[in-house]
């Protein structure tokens, strides 16, 4: 394995960016909207929600709001930041409809949408809303079938998207997920320590090589949860991560850690 200290990676040319996942649980929408506005005011680069129907932590039947209707509101409520789902569940919507939804939000926001997508995993969502859960492999196969349909629909829509909408794929599966990233994504999002992320980057680079794609085209993203820049920033940066996303949950969205990451971003980009 390449040393986690190595920085001679083609995707290292991306600037450091900071994201925040404002988890839409245990809060009224007004609180969520205020958190997004505050994050934009602080200087965050990307704001994410998630695509679930129930909270993932805390009271399982607690307050919760739907992903894509919220993103359309964020398109109007924000001015500068990029935004999207971390990540959309492919299982919940017809791919052509999802492409049209994304194109519409792209236009509402004047081209600031990041199209995050994954295969889905939260069984309660499936059971409660009547979707077939199936198997992890089957859900990944469905994602592989959906991505070309989404791309083809974007090319047919009138009007077309304002730009080539950046596609973010989340997940670390080495045989299927990272192969889909090499084929379709502009951003890969994963989780783990520097050693884990470095290994995933190598696997992704190999998939890119096998199809003749430059791995430097794919921005590398990682969730840092509630960790500080001192804990994770340097180590993940040295293995090529450039988009770092913290999370915060309702009802009281605490953005203090986000401030620390934004300060660290500015220091890194001004070196």
mmCIF file of C-alpha atoms in Angstrom:
data_model
loop_
_atom_site.group_PDB
_atom_site.id
_atom_site.type_symbol
_atom_site.label_atom_id
_atom_site.label_comp_id
_atom_site.label_asym_id
_atom_site.label_seq_id
_atom_site.Cartn_x
_atom_site.Cartn_y
_atom_site.Cartn_z
ATOM 1 C CA UNK A 1 0.000 0.000 0.000
ATOM 2 C CA UNK A 2 1.186 3.490 -0.733
ATOM 3 C CA UNK A 3 2.186 5.315 2.436
ATOM 4 C CA UNK A 4 -0.550 7.520 3.911
ATOM 5 C CA UNK A 5 2.104 10.259 4.003
ATOM 6 C CA UNK A 6 2.263 10.393 0.207
ATOM 7 C CA UNK A 7 0.888 13.569 -1.388
ATOM 8 C CA UNK A 8 1.918 12.977 -5.011
ATOM 9 C CA UNK A 9 -1.584 12.073 -6.110
ATOM 10 C CA UNK A 10 -3.297 13.477 -9.209
ATOM 11 C CA UNK A 11 -6.365 14.541 -7.226
ATOM 12 C CA UNK A 12 -4.265 16.536 -4.750
ATOM 13 C CA UNK A 13 -4.653 19.590 -6.978
ATOM 14 C CA UNK A 14 -8.194 20.179 -5.731
ATOM 15 C CA UNK A 15 -8.445 22.937 -3.101
ATOM 16 C CA UNK A 16 -9.607 22.064 0.383
ATOM 17 C CA UNK A 17 -13.372 22.441 0.750
ATOM 18 C CA UNK A 18 -15.564 22.073 3.812
ATOM 19 C CA UNK A 19 -19.036 20.601 3.842
ATOM 20 C CA UNK A 20 -21.655 20.285 6.534
ATOM 21 C CA UNK A 21 -24.387 17.672 6.707
ATOM 22 C CA UNK A 22 -27.351 19.323 8.385
ATOM 23 C CA UNK A 23 -29.224 16.230 9.405
ATOM 24 C CA UNK A 24 -32.964 16.888 8.998
ATOM 25 C CA UNK A 25 -34.016 15.155 12.193
ATOM 26 C CA UNK A 26 -35.469 16.268 15.542
ATOM 27 C CA UNK A 27 -35.998 19.854 14.358
ATOM 28 C CA UNK A 28 -38.653 21.992 12.774
ATOM 29 C CA UNK A 29 -37.913 23.138 9.240
ATOM 30 C CA UNK A 30 -37.402 26.734 10.410
ATOM 31 C CA UNK A 31 -34.489 25.503 12.534
ATOM 32 C CA UNK A 32 -33.021 23.643 9.570
ATOM 33 C CA UNK A 33 -33.341 26.695 7.344
ATOM 34 C CA UNK A 34 -31.609 28.876 9.935
ATOM 35 C CA UNK A 35 -28.772 26.340 10.215
ATOM 36 C CA UNK A 36 -28.235 26.342 6.440
ATOM 37 C CA UNK A 37 -28.216 30.143 6.365
ATOM 38 C CA UNK A 38 -25.767 30.291 9.275
ATOM 39 C CA UNK A 39 -23.461 27.763 7.619
ATOM 40 C CA UNK A 40 -23.448 29.791 4.409
ATOM 41 C CA UNK A 41 -22.700 32.946 6.398
ATOM 42 C CA UNK A 42 -19.760 31.201 8.086
ATOM 43 C CA UNK A 43 -18.289 30.388 4.677
ATOM 44 C CA UNK A 44 -19.004 26.686 4.223
ATOM 45 C CA UNK A 45 -18.541 25.364 0.692
ATOM 46 C CA UNK A 46 -21.223 22.668 0.582
ATOM 47 C CA UNK A 47 -24.345 21.946 2.643
ATOM 48 C CA UNK A 48 -25.829 18.453 2.607
ATOM 49 C CA UNK A 49 -28.935 16.863 4.017
ATOM 50 C CA UNK A 50 -29.711 13.141 3.731
ATOM 51 C CA UNK A 51 -32.323 10.992 2.032
ATOM 52 C CA UNK A 52 -34.177 9.147 4.778
ATOM 53 C CA UNK A 53 -37.733 9.108 6.063
ATOM 54 C CA UNK A 54 -36.983 8.634 9.767
ATOM 55 C CA UNK A 55 -34.256 9.781 12.174
ATOM 56 C CA UNK A 56 -31.088 7.724 12.203
ATOM 57 C CA UNK A 57 -30.276 8.544 15.821
ATOM 58 C CA UNK A 58 -32.199 9.573 18.904
ATOM 59 C CA UNK A 59 -35.960 9.057 19.058
ATOM 60 C CA UNK A 60 -36.707 6.753 16.083
ATOM 61 C CA UNK A 61 -40.129 8.331 15.518
ATOM 62 C CA UNK A 62 -38.874 11.892 16.034
ATOM 63 C CA UNK A 63 -39.334 14.927 13.808
ATOM 64 C CA UNK A 64 -38.061 14.389 10.274
ATOM 65 C CA UNK A 65 -38.411 15.925 6.801
ATOM 66 C CA UNK A 66 -38.044 14.653 3.235
ATOM 67 C CA UNK A 67 -34.856 15.225 1.261
ATOM 68 C CA UNK A 68 -35.623 16.545 -2.228
ATOM 69 C CA UNK A 69 -38.475 18.909 -1.415
ATOM 70 C CA UNK A 70 -36.081 20.389 1.140
ATOM 71 C CA UNK A 71 -33.308 20.737 -1.450
ATOM 72 C CA UNK A 72 -35.616 22.731 -3.714
ATOM 73 C CA UNK A 73 -36.205 25.112 -0.815
ATOM 74 C CA UNK A 74 -32.459 25.360 -0.133
ATOM 75 C CA UNK A 75 -31.977 26.307 -3.790
ATOM 76 C CA UNK A 76 -34.039 29.442 -3.137
ATOM 77 C CA UNK A 77 -32.864 30.073 0.435
ATOM 78 C CA UNK A 78 -29.119 30.099 -0.341
ATOM 79 C CA UNK A 79 -27.057 32.205 -2.718
ATOM 80 C CA UNK A 80 -23.469 30.952 -2.892
ATOM 81 C CA UNK A 81 -22.951 27.453 -1.552
ATOM 82 C CA UNK A 82 -23.263 24.183 -3.402
ATOM 83 C CA UNK A 83 -25.669 21.726 -1.813
ATOM 84 C CA UNK A 84 -27.163 18.291 -2.207
ATOM 85 C CA UNK A 85 -28.043 15.010 -0.533
ATOM 86 C CA UNK A 86 -25.450 12.918 1.235
ATOM 87 C CA UNK A 87 -26.765 10.809 -0.317
ATOM 88 C CA UNK A 88 -29.924 10.207 -2.358
ATOM 89 C CA UNK A 89 -31.197 6.631 -2.119
ATOM 90 C CA UNK A 90 -31.462 5.249 -5.634
ATOM 91 C CA UNK A 91 -34.271 2.886 -4.611
ATOM 92 C CA UNK A 92 -36.853 5.526 -3.783
ATOM 93 C CA UNK A 93 -37.454 7.159 -7.164
ATOM 94 C CA UNK A 94 -37.603 6.256 -10.828
ATOM 95 C CA UNK A 95 -34.219 7.244 -12.353
ATOM 96 C CA UNK A 96 -35.760 9.420 -15.063
ATOM 97 C CA UNK A 97 -37.887 11.252 -12.501
ATOM 98 C CA UNK A 98 -34.871 11.696 -10.245
ATOM 99 C CA UNK A 99 -32.891 13.146 -13.148
ATOM 100 C CA UNK A 100 -35.701 15.629 -13.824
ATOM 101 C CA UNK A 101 -35.906 16.585 -10.158
ATOM 102 C CA UNK A 102 -32.161 17.203 -10.044
ATOM 103 C CA UNK A 103 -32.247 19.222 -13.268
ATOM 104 C CA UNK A 104 -35.046 21.382 -11.857
ATOM 105 C CA UNK A 105 -33.217 22.043 -8.578
ATOM 106 C CA UNK A 106 -30.087 22.774 -10.605
ATOM 107 C CA UNK A 107 -31.954 25.517 -12.471
ATOM 108 C CA UNK A 108 -33.628 26.931 -9.360
ATOM 109 C CA UNK A 109 -30.186 27.317 -7.773
ATOM 110 C CA UNK A 110 -28.439 28.660 -10.890
ATOM 111 C CA UNK A 111 -26.185 25.629 -11.073
ATOM 112 C CA UNK A 112 -25.202 24.866 -7.476
ATOM 113 C CA UNK A 113 -26.541 21.318 -7.021
ATOM 114 C CA UNK A 114 -24.257 18.378 -6.266
ATOM 115 C CA UNK A 115 -26.049 15.151 -7.168
ATOM 116 C CA UNK A 116 -25.152 12.757 -4.357
ATOM 117 C CA UNK A 117 -26.406 9.206 -4.764
ATOM 118 C CA UNK A 118 -25.952 5.758 -3.274
ATOM 119 C CA UNK A 119 -27.594 2.362 -3.286
ATOM 120 C CA UNK A 120 -29.505 2.651 0.010
ATOM 121 C CA UNK A 121 -29.163 0.773 3.305
ATOM 122 C CA UNK A 122 -31.703 1.836 5.966
ATOM 123 C CA UNK A 123 -34.206 -1.017 6.064
ATOM 124 C CA UNK A 124 -36.838 0.860 8.059
ATOM 125 C CA UNK A 125 -37.238 3.373 5.219
ATOM 126 C CA UNK A 126 -37.916 0.551 2.788
ATOM 127 C CA UNK A 127 -40.326 -1.319 5.038
ATOM 128 C CA UNK A 128 -42.361 1.705 6.108
ATOM 129 C CA UNK A 129 -42.668 3.197 2.606
ATOM 130 C CA UNK A 130 -43.278 -0.051 0.741
ATOM 131 C CA UNK A 131 -40.004 -0.467 -1.155
ATOM 132 C CA UNK A 132 -38.390 -3.862 -1.605
ATOM 133 C CA UNK A 133 -35.226 -3.990 0.485
ATOM 134 C CA UNK A 134 -33.645 -6.946 -1.321
ATOM 135 C CA UNK A 135 -29.907 -7.449 -0.924
ATOM 136 C CA UNK A 136 -26.948 -5.097 -0.797
ATOM 137 C CA UNK A 137 -25.654 -6.556 -4.056
ATOM 138 C CA UNK A 138 -29.010 -6.180 -5.740
ATOM 139 C CA UNK A 139 -29.307 -2.559 -4.640
ATOM 140 C CA UNK A 140 -25.842 -1.833 -6.036
ATOM 141 C CA UNK A 141 -26.754 -3.501 -9.322
ATOM 142 C CA UNK A 142 -29.854 -1.295 -9.479
ATOM 143 C CA UNK A 143 -27.683 1.778 -8.910
ATOM 144 C CA UNK A 144 -25.426 0.668 -11.749
ATOM 145 C CA UNK A 145 -28.444 0.395 -14.034
ATOM 146 C CA UNK A 146 -29.871 3.759 -12.920
ATOM 147 C CA UNK A 147 -26.805 5.955 -13.409
ATOM 148 C CA UNK A 148 -26.682 5.712 -17.236
ATOM 149 C CA UNK A 149 -30.431 6.327 -17.364
ATOM 150 C CA UNK A 150 -30.021 9.475 -15.273
ATOM 151 C CA UNK A 151 -27.213 10.719 -17.512
ATOM 152 C CA UNK A 152 -29.226 9.970 -20.645
ATOM 153 C CA UNK A 153 -32.291 11.761 -19.285
ATOM 154 C CA UNK A 154 -30.238 14.871 -18.482
ATOM 155 C CA UNK A 155 -29.184 14.962 -22.133
ATOM 156 C CA UNK A 156 -32.839 14.774 -23.300
ATOM 157 C CA UNK A 157 -34.444 17.299 -20.957
ATOM 158 C CA UNK A 158 -35.570 20.701 -22.207
ATOM 159 C CA UNK A 159 -34.002 22.795 -20.884
ATOM 160 C CA UNK A 160 -30.930 20.772 -20.100
ATOM 161 C CA UNK A 161 -29.117 21.241 -16.784
ATOM 162 C CA UNK A 162 -27.241 24.519 -16.431
ATOM 163 C CA UNK A 163 -23.943 22.608 -16.215
ATOM 164 C CA UNK A 164 -22.622 19.085 -16.060
ATOM 165 C CA UNK A 165 -24.137 18.387 -12.657
ATOM 166 C CA UNK A 166 -21.397 16.995 -10.393
ATOM 167 C CA UNK A 167 -22.174 13.426 -9.388
ATOM 168 C CA UNK A 168 -21.116 12.304 -5.917
ATOM 169 C CA UNK A 169 -21.267 8.603 -5.130
ATOM 170 C CA UNK A 170 -21.027 7.501 -1.518
ATOM 171 C CA UNK A 171 -19.800 4.151 -0.282
ATOM 172 C CA UNK A 172 -16.626 2.120 -0.068
ATOM 173 C CA UNK A 173 -17.455 -1.226 -1.657
ATOM 174 C CA UNK A 174 -14.378 -2.106 -3.681
ATOM 175 C CA UNK A 175 -15.810 -4.422 -6.322
ATOM 176 C CA UNK A 176 -18.994 -2.564 -7.282
ATOM 177 C CA UNK A 177 -19.292 0.861 -5.663
ATOM 178 C CA UNK A 178 -15.818 2.162 -6.474
ATOM 179 C CA UNK A 179 -16.127 0.808 -9.998
ATOM 180 C CA UNK A 180 -19.307 2.869 -10.407
ATOM 181 C CA UNK A 181 -17.428 5.884 -9.056
ATOM 182 C CA UNK A 182 -14.744 5.427 -11.716
ATOM 183 C CA UNK A 183 -17.395 5.165 -14.420
ATOM 184 C CA UNK A 184 -19.787 7.933 -13.397
ATOM 185 C CA UNK A 185 -18.716 10.168 -10.497
ATOM 186 C CA UNK A 186 -17.005 13.511 -10.107
ATOM 187 C CA UNK A 187 -16.708 13.106 -6.320
ATOM 188 C CA UNK A 188 -16.202 10.011 -4.184
ATOM 189 C CA UNK A 189 -17.352 10.170 -0.558
ATOM 190 C CA UNK A 190 -16.156 7.707 2.045
ATOM 191 C CA UNK A 191 -15.513 7.220 5.742
ATOM 192 C CA UNK A 192 -12.597 5.994 7.805
ATOM 193 C CA UNK A 193 -9.130 6.826 9.014
ATOM 194 C CA UNK A 194 -6.287 7.819 6.717
ATOM 195 C CA UNK A 195 -5.086 4.261 6.168
ATOM 196 C CA UNK A 196 -8.567 3.092 5.190
ATOM 197 C CA UNK A 197 -9.143 6.064 2.885
ATOM 198 C CA UNK A 198 -5.713 5.683 1.271
ATOM 199 C CA UNK A 199 -6.507 2.067 0.431
ATOM 200 C CA UNK A 200 -9.891 2.992 -1.051
ATOM 201 C CA UNK A 201 -8.186 5.659 -3.175
ATOM 202 C CA UNK A 202 -5.810 3.055 -4.551
ATOM 203 C CA UNK A 203 -8.686 0.743 -5.432
ATOM 204 C CA UNK A 204 -10.540 3.600 -7.105
ATOM 205 C CA UNK A 205 -7.414 4.629 -9.009
ATOM 206 C CA UNK A 206 -7.074 1.067 -10.301
ATOM 207 C CA UNK A 207 -10.680 1.065 -11.511
ATOM 208 C CA UNK A 208 -10.012 4.361 -13.295
ATOM 209 C CA UNK A 209 -6.917 2.915 -14.933
ATOM 210 C CA UNK A 210 -8.863 -0.120 -16.134
ATOM 211 C CA UNK A 211 -11.310 2.088 -18.086
ATOM 212 C CA UNK A 212 -8.786 4.706 -19.186
ATOM 213 C CA UNK A 213 -10.017 7.488 -16.914
ATOM 214 C CA UNK A 214 -7.736 10.003 -15.231
ATOM 215 C CA UNK A 215 -8.196 9.502 -11.458
ATOM 216 C CA UNK A 216 -7.301 13.151 -10.989
ATOM 217 C CA UNK A 217 -10.761 14.054 -12.303
ATOM 218 C CA UNK A 218 -12.428 12.680 -9.165
ATOM 219 C CA UNK A 219 -12.489 14.851 -6.060
ATOM 220 C CA UNK A 220 -11.986 12.832 -2.884
ATOM 221 C CA UNK A 221 -14.410 13.494 -0.035
ATOM 222 C CA UNK A 222 -14.654 12.111 3.485
ATOM 223 C CA UNK A 223 -17.018 12.412 6.385
ATOM 224 C CA UNK A 224 -15.285 13.586 9.534
ATOM 225 C CA UNK A 225 -18.310 13.407 11.816
ATOM 226 C CA UNK A 226 -17.614 15.233 15.046
ATOM 227 C CA UNK A 227 -13.813 15.093 14.778
ATOM 228 C CA UNK A 228 -11.671 18.223 14.800
ATOM 229 C CA UNK A 229 -9.134 19.281 12.160
ATOM 230 C CA UNK A 230 -6.381 18.449 14.642
ATOM 231 C CA UNK A 231 -7.675 14.889 14.884
ATOM 232 C CA UNK A 232 -8.283 14.120 11.208
ATOM 233 C CA UNK A 233 -7.415 17.044 8.950
ATOM 234 C CA UNK A 234 -3.725 16.506 8.269
ATOM 235 C CA UNK A 235 -3.847 12.725 7.938
ATOM 236 C CA UNK A 236 -6.775 12.722 5.514
ATOM 237 C CA UNK A 237 -5.316 15.637 3.556
ATOM 238 C CA UNK A 238 -2.044 13.771 3.070
ATOM 239 C CA UNK A 239 -3.825 10.838 1.417
ATOM 240 C CA UNK A 240 -5.670 13.131 -0.993
ATOM 241 C CA UNK A 241 -8.960 14.023 0.705
ATOM 242 C CA UNK A 242 -10.014 17.526 -0.247
ATOM 243 C CA UNK A 243 -13.705 17.767 0.739
ATOM 244 C CA UNK A 244 -14.217 17.333 4.493
ATOM 245 C CA UNK A 245 -17.768 17.123 5.832
ATOM 246 C CA UNK A 246 -18.818 17.518 9.449
ATOM 247 C CA UNK A 247 -22.294 16.696 10.658
ATOM 248 C CA UNK A 248 -24.742 18.339 13.005
ATOM 249 C CA UNK A 249 -28.175 17.224 14.157
ATOM 250 C CA UNK A 250 -31.285 18.919 15.436
ATOM 251 C CA UNK A 251 -32.927 20.260 17.420
ATOM 252 C CA UNK A 252 -29.988 22.554 18.237
ATOM 253 C CA UNK A 253 -27.631 22.737 15.281
ATOM 254 C CA UNK A 254 -24.170 23.391 16.737
ATOM 255 C CA UNK A 255 -21.844 24.909 14.133
ATOM 256 C CA UNK A 256 -18.819 25.492 16.387
ATOM 257 C CA UNK A 257 -16.896 22.552 14.940
ATOM 258 C CA UNK A 258 -17.746 23.754 11.440
ATOM 259 C CA UNK A 259 -16.086 27.085 12.266
ATOM 260 C CA UNK A 260 -12.892 25.247 13.222
ATOM 261 C CA UNK A 261 -12.841 23.329 9.940
ATOM 262 C CA UNK A 262 -13.460 26.481 7.894
ATOM 263 C CA UNK A 263 -10.545 28.194 9.664
ATOM 264 C CA UNK A 264 -8.347 25.170 8.936
ATOM 265 C CA UNK A 265 -9.447 25.190 5.275
ATOM 266 C CA UNK A 266 -8.376 28.798 4.890
ATOM 267 C CA UNK A 267 -5.014 28.085 6.477
ATOM 268 C CA UNK A 268 -4.421 25.085 4.196
ATOM 269 C CA UNK A 269 -5.462 26.875 1.000
ATOM 270 C CA UNK A 270 -3.314 29.904 1.806
ATOM 271 C CA UNK A 271 -0.095 27.956 2.359
#
